[in-house]
XYZ file of C-alpha atoms in Angstrom:
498
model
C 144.664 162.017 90.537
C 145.835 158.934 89.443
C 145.033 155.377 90.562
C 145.305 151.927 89.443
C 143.302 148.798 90.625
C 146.544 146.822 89.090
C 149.398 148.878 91.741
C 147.403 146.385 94.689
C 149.801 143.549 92.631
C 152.538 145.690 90.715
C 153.293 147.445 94.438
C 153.430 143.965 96.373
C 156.031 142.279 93.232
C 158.317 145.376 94.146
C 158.165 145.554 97.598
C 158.208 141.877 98.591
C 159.436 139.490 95.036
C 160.144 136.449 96.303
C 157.368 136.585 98.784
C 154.731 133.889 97.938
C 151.663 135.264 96.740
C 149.589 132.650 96.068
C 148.829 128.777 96.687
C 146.790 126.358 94.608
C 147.361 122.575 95.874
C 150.995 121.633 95.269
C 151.566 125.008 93.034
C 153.126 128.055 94.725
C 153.823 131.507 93.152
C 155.733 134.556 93.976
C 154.650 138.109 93.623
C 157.286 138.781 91.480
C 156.331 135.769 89.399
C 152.585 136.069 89.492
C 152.895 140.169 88.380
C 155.266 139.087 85.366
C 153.052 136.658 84.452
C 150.468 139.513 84.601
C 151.959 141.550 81.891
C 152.561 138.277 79.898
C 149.052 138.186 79.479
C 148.503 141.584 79.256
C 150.293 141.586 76.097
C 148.862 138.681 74.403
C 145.583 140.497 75.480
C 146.818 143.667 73.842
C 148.382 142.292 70.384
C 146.568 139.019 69.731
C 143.136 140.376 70.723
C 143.504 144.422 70.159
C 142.917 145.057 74.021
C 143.348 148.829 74.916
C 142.685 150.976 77.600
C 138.547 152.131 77.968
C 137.839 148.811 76.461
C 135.365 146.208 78.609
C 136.667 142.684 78.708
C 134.726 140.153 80.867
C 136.149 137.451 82.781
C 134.418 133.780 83.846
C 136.869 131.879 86.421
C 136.988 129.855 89.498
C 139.576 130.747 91.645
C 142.427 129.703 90.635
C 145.885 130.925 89.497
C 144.848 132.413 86.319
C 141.721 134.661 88.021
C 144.540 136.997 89.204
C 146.734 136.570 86.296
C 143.326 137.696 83.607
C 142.029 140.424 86.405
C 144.874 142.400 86.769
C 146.036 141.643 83.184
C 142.939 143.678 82.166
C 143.444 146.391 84.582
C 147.109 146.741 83.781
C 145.873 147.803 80.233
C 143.310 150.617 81.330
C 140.834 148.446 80.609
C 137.820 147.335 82.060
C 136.888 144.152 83.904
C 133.579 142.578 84.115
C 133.429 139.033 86.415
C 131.107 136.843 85.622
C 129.049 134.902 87.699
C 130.204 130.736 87.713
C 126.746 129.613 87.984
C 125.016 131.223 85.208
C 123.457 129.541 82.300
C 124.841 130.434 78.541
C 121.839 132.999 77.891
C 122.413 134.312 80.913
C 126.227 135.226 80.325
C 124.935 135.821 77.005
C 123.188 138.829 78.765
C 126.270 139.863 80.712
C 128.520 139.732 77.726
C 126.071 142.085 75.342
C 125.160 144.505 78.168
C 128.693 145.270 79.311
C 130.161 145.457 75.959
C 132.646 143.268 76.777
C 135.484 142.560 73.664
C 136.143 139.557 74.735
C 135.571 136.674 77.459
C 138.792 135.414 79.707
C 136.968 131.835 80.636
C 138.558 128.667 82.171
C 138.204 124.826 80.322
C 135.769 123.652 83.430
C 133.375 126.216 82.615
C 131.802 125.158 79.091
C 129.094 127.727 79.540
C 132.013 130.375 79.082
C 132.495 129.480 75.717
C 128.770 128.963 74.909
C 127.826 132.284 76.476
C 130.692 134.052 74.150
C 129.746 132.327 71.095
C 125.812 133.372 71.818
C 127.002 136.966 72.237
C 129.364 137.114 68.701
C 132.597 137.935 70.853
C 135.675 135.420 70.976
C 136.882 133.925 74.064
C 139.897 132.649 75.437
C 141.866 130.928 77.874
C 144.928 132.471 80.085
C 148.674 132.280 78.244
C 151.302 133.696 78.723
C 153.541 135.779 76.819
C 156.293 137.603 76.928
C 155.988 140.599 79.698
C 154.454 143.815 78.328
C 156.990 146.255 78.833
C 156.602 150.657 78.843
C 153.318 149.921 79.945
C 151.747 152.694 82.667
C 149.919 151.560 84.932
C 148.349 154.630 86.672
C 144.797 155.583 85.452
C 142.952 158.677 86.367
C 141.393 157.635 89.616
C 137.562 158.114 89.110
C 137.942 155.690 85.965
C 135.713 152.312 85.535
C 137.847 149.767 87.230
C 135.034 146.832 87.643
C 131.525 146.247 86.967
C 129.971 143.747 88.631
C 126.799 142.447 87.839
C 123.731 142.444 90.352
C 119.962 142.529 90.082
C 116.956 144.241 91.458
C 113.328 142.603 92.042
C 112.672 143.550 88.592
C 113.718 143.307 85.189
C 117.547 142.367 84.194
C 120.753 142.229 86.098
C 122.318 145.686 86.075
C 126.069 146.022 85.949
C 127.194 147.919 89.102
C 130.580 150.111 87.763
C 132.883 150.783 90.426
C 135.870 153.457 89.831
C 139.616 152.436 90.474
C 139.677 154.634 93.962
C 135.994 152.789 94.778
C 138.643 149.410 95.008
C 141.432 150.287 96.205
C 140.233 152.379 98.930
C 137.720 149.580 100.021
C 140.733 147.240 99.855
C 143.133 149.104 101.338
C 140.715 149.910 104.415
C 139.976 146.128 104.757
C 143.265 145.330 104.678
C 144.891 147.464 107.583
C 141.425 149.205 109.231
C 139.160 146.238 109.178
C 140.864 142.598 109.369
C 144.490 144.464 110.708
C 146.941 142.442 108.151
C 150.195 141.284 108.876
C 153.251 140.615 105.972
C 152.881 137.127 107.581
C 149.070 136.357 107.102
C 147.924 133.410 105.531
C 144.200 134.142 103.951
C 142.272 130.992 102.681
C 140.275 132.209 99.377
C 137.345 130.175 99.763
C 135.114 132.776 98.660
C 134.220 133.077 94.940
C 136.597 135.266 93.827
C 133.896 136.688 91.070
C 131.708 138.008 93.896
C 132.704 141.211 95.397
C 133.307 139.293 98.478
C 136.026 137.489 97.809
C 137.453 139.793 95.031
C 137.871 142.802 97.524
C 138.131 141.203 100.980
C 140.538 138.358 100.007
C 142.256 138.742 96.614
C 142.964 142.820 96.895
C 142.758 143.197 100.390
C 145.946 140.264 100.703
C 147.376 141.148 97.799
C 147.261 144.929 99.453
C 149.058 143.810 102.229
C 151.457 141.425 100.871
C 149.909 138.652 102.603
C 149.863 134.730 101.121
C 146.213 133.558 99.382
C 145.221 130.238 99.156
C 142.841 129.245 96.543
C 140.270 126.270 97.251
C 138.052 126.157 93.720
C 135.243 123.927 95.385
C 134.488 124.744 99.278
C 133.714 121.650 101.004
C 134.059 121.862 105.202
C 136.489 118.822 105.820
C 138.780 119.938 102.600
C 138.954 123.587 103.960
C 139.482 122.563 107.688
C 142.020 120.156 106.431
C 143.897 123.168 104.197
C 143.498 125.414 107.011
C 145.544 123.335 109.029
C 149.014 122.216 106.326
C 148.673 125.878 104.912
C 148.942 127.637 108.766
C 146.030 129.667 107.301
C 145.423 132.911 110.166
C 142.624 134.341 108.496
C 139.380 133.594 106.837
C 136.057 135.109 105.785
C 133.348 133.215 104.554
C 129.683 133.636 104.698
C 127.453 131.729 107.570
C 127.207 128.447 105.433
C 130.696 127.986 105.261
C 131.535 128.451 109.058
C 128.384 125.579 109.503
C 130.365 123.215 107.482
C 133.284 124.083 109.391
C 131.693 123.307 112.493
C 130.608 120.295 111.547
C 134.147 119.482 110.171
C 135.705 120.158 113.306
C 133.478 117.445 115.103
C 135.951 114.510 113.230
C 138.707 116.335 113.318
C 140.755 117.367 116.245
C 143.409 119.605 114.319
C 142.957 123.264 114.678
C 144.683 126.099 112.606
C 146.198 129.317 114.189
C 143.578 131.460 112.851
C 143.804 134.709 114.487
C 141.093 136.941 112.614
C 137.258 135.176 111.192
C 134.985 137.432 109.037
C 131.802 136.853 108.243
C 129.271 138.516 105.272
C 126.637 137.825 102.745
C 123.910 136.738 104.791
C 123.001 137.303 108.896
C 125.401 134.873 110.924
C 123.050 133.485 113.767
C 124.760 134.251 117.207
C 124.546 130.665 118.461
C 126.849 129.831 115.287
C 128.598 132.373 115.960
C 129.295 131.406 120.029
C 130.152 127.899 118.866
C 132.646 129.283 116.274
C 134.458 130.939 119.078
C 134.175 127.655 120.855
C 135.703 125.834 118.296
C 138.603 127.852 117.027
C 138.914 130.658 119.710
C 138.151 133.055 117.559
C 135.486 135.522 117.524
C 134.018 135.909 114.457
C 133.830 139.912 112.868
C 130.551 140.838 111.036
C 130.913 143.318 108.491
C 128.106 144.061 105.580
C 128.123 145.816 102.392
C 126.760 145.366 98.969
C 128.390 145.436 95.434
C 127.368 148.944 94.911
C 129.526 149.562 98.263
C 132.648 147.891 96.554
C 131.500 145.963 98.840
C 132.557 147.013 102.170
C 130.176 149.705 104.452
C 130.089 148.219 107.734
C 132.380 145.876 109.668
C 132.600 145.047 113.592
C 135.960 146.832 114.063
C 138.112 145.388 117.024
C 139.641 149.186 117.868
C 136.005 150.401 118.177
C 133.961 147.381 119.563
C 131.924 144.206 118.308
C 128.867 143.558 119.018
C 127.344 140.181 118.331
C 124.350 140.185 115.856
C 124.988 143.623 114.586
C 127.291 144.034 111.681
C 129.548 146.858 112.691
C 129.933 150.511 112.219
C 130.560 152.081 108.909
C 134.381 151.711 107.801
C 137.406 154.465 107.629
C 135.770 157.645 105.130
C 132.234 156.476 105.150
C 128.923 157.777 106.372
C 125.810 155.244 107.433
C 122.367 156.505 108.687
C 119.006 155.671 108.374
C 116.191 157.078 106.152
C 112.038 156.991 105.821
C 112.048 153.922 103.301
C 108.669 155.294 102.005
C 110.263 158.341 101.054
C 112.074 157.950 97.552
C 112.826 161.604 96.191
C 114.665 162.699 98.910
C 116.572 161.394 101.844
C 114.343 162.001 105.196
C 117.013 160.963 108.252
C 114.869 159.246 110.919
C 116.056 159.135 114.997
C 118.550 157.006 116.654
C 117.156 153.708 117.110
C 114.442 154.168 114.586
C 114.245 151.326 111.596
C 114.466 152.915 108.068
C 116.588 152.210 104.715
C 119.957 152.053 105.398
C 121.892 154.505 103.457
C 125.586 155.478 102.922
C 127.670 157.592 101.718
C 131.466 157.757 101.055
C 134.477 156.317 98.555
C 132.766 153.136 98.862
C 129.745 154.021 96.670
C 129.910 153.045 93.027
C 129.988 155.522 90.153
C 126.537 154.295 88.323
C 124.856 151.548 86.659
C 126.054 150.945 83.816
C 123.435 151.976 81.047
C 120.719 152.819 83.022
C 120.192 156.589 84.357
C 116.963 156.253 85.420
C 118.116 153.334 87.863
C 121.290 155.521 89.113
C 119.096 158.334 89.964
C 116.780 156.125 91.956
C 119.848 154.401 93.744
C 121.561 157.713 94.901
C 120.192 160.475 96.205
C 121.499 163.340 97.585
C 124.405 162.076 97.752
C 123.679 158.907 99.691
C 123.318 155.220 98.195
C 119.784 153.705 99.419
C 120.430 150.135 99.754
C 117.203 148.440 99.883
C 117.670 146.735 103.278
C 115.541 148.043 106.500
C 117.876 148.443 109.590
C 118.685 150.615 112.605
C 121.346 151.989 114.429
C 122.116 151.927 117.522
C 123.554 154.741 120.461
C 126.595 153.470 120.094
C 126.307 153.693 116.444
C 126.405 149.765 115.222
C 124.061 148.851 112.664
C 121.568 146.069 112.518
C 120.054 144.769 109.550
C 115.918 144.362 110.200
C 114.800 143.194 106.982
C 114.857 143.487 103.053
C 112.938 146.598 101.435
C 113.117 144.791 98.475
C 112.448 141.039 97.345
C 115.907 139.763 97.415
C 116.308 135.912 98.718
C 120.143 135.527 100.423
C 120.708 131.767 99.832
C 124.155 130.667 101.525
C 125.650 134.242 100.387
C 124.660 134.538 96.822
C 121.282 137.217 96.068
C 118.803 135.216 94.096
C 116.246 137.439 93.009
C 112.458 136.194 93.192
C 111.639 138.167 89.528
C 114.629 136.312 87.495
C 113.474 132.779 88.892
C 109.563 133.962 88.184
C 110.429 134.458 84.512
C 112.000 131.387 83.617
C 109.822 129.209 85.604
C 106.728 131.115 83.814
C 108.089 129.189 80.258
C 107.834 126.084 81.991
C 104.004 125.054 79.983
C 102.837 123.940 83.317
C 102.912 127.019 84.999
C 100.028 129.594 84.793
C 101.690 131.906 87.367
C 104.597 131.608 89.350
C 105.782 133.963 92.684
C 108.880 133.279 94.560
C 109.516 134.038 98.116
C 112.280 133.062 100.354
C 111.933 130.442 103.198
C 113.952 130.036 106.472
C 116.762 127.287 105.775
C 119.014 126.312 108.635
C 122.258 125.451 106.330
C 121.416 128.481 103.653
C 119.780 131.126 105.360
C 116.593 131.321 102.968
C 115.912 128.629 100.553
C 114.450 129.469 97.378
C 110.524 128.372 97.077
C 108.118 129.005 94.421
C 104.185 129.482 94.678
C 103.012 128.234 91.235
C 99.259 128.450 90.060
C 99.192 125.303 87.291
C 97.527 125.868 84.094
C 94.238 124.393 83.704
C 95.726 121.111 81.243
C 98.140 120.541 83.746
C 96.759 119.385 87.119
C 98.806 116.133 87.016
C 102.276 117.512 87.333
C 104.115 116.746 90.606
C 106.276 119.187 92.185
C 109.957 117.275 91.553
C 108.973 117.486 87.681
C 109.287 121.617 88.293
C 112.126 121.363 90.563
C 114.098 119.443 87.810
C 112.994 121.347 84.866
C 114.168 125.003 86.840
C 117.326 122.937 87.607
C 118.157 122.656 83.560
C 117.273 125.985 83.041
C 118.995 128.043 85.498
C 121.656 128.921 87.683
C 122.000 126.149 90.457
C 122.046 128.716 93.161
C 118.952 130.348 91.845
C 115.920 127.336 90.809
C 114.010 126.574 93.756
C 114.462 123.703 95.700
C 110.509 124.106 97.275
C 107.809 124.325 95.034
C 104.479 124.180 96.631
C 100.973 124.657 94.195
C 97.943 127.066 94.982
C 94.469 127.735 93.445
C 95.544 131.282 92.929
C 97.463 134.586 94.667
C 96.829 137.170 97.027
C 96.858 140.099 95.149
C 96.919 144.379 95.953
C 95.125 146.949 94.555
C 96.854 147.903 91.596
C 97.167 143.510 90.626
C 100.674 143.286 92.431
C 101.161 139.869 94.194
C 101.096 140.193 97.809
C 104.342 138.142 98.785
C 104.451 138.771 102.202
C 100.760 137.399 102.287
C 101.603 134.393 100.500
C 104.649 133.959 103.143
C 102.349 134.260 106.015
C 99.678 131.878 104.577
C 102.704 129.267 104.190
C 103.534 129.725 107.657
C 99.846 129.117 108.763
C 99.953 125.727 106.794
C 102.985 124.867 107.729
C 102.162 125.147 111.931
């Protein structure tokens, strides 16, 4: 069968050319515009820089116009795109750039570490131009083909790159599109979402682009700037994670002016239901949970207006998917537990990604029997909504992004102050969790204050990732087998803390 990640655009210039597609500031373009533009690219990509189809080519953008014009510029070719994360240092998109193979790196002037990353790894990089529109190309690729590979981490060792197939995103697209968030020709979607994150890429960019629907970019989300968009662009749907609708919220206290938004999603973290309530409030608008993960392309779950919503749940799974529950302590095999029963939420369907990229051992430990374990602890209901409980795993959600406790251990471990270092996440009202590290101090180094760590981890990693709460002990609480006992450490943090 044959399927192409790149038709989402190619499909919408045909069927609706001078329909505008997208909207950066003063800056408006037309499908028809934006998809020649495209295969401009796509041949400067293909005779300047030797692109062909199979090949891996990475991509480092904020949103704006040229994220769409790169992304499906590499698609168009056959080839293989890998976004990278905005946040991450050079050596860390050195690591990105070496494990995915990439050719080359599609990077934007704001971003210096683009350039630094790519000249770390030995590959060029460049910025978008355009050329003269690839012609006789075709498009279709065999369906089950690497479309994306996104880039995600466990509790230990290195980010592993997540490969999802061309039907993985366009089913997951095309099911948000009319199942989930019920587009109209006429919709107006603010892209406030980092469009590198699965998020944004599959709810926002492919989903609208799907439907024929109008995106507009904001780079840099700020409450008052987005509010204030909202309103001139007649933007009728958004989905953001919980942070954003806070700073909406409190944007909406100065400003009276309401836009006619007619759908609100939420993802990436929990959305607290009193947030929630006073989002309806606000806007009168309820706001849809949905949750996924990158392995799910992202999409699994999502509150689903022709079946129900249920506040504090995030839905039930989507159009041609499967959710249940399984014994988390089981890890061979996939042990279904009762209705209402907490277990590891697993799921099954188009949604699931083909492998990680490199790493067998870690596929075969991700699916099983044909079902995706996810990590997270949850339950379903009678009615068949699901409920996220708690992590199995490690992973800190700070205002959407996954920080995960081992990557932050190991750089703050070089630091020549720290003799150990755990990191756990902490209750934060804006973000969620809030990163905080438990650091033993070497014996030389008693002196140090805790601002002279926060700094440091500031210079040396990702800004969503260095903890913003460092806090010393004498030592850790550790297992049988040496392991640090996190959730010990949490709970003797509590007990200081009250």
């Amino acid at each position: 069968m044959s399927l192409s990640l790149a038709m989402l655009l190619a499909e919408s210039a045909r069927k609706y050319p001078d329909r505008i597609a997208a909207v950066l500031g003063e800056e408006r373009i037309t499908f028809c515009r934006l998809w020649e533009e495209t295969l401009g690219f796509a041949g400067v990509l293909r005779d300047e820089y030797g692109v062909r189809a199979g090949d891996t080519v990475a991509l480092l953008m904020p949103n704006v116009m040229d994220f769409p014009r790169a992304y499906y510029a590499v698609l168009a070719l056959g080839a293989v795109v890998v976004p990278v994360h905005a946040l991450l240092t050079p050596e860390e998109i050195e690591y990105v750039l070496r494990d995915s193979g990439a050719k080359l790196l599609i990077t934007h002037p704001m971003l210096a570490a683009g350039a630094q990353g790519a000249q770390r790894a030995d590959i060029p990089a460049t910025h978008v131009t355009v050329g003269t529109p690839l012609n006789g190309i075709s498009i279709p690729q065999d369906a089950n083909a690497d479309a994306v590979i996104l880039y995600t981490s466990g509790t230990t060792g290195k980010p592993k790159g997540a490969v999802l197939t061309h039907l993985n995103m366009v089913m997951n697209a095309t099911v948000s599109a009319f199942d989930l968030f019920e587009a109209r020709e006429d919709d107006v979607l603010l892209c406030a979402l980092p469009l590198f994150h699965s998020f944004g890429q599959t709810c926002v960019m492919n989903a609208g682009f799907r439907a024929g629907c109008t995106i507009v970019l904001l780079p840099r989300f700020d409450g008052k700037a987005a509010l204030d968009l909202m309103v001139r662009e007649n933007v009728t749907c958004f989905a953001g994670v919980p942070t954003m609708y806070i700073a909406l919220l409190e944007a909406a206290k100065t400003d009276s002016r309401r836009p006619p938004l007619r759908r609100l999603n939420s993802g990436g973290a929990a959305l607290p239901v009193a947030v929630l309530e006073r989002v309806q409030e606000t806007f009168g608008v309820v706001v849809e949970e949905g949750y996924g993960l990158s392995e799910t392309s992202p999409v699994a779950t999502f509150n689903q207006r022709a079946i129900g919503v249920k506040p504090g749940t995030v839905g039930t799974p989507i159009w041609g998917v499967d959710v249940a529950i399984a014994k988390a302590d089981v890890e061979d095999r996939i042990e279904l537990v009762p209705t209402g029963e907490r277990g590891e939420i697993v799921i099954r369907g188009h949604c699931v990604f083909s492998r990680y990229l490199n790493k067998p051992e870690a596929t075969a430990a991700a699916k099983v029997e044909g079902w995706f374990r996810s990590g997270d602890i949850g339950a379903i209901d009678e009615d068949g909504f699901v409920t996220i409980l708690d992590r199995k795993k490690d992973l800190i959600l700070r205002g959407g992004f996954n920080v995960y406790p081992r990557e932050v251990e190991e750089v703050l471990v070089r630091h020549p102050a720290v003799a150990q270092a755990a990191v756990i996440g902490v209750p934060h009202e804006l973000h969620g969790e809030e990163v905080c590290a438990m650091i033993v101090l070497a014996e030389n180094a008693q002196g140090v204050q805790a601002e002279e760590i926060i700094v440091w981890a500031r210079e040396n990693m990702a800004k969503h990732k260095y903890p913003r709460v460092v806090e010393f002990v004498e030592s850790f609480a550790l297992g049988p087998s040496g392991k640090v006992l996190k959730r010990e450490l949490a709970a003797q943090r509590r007990a200081r803390s009250s």
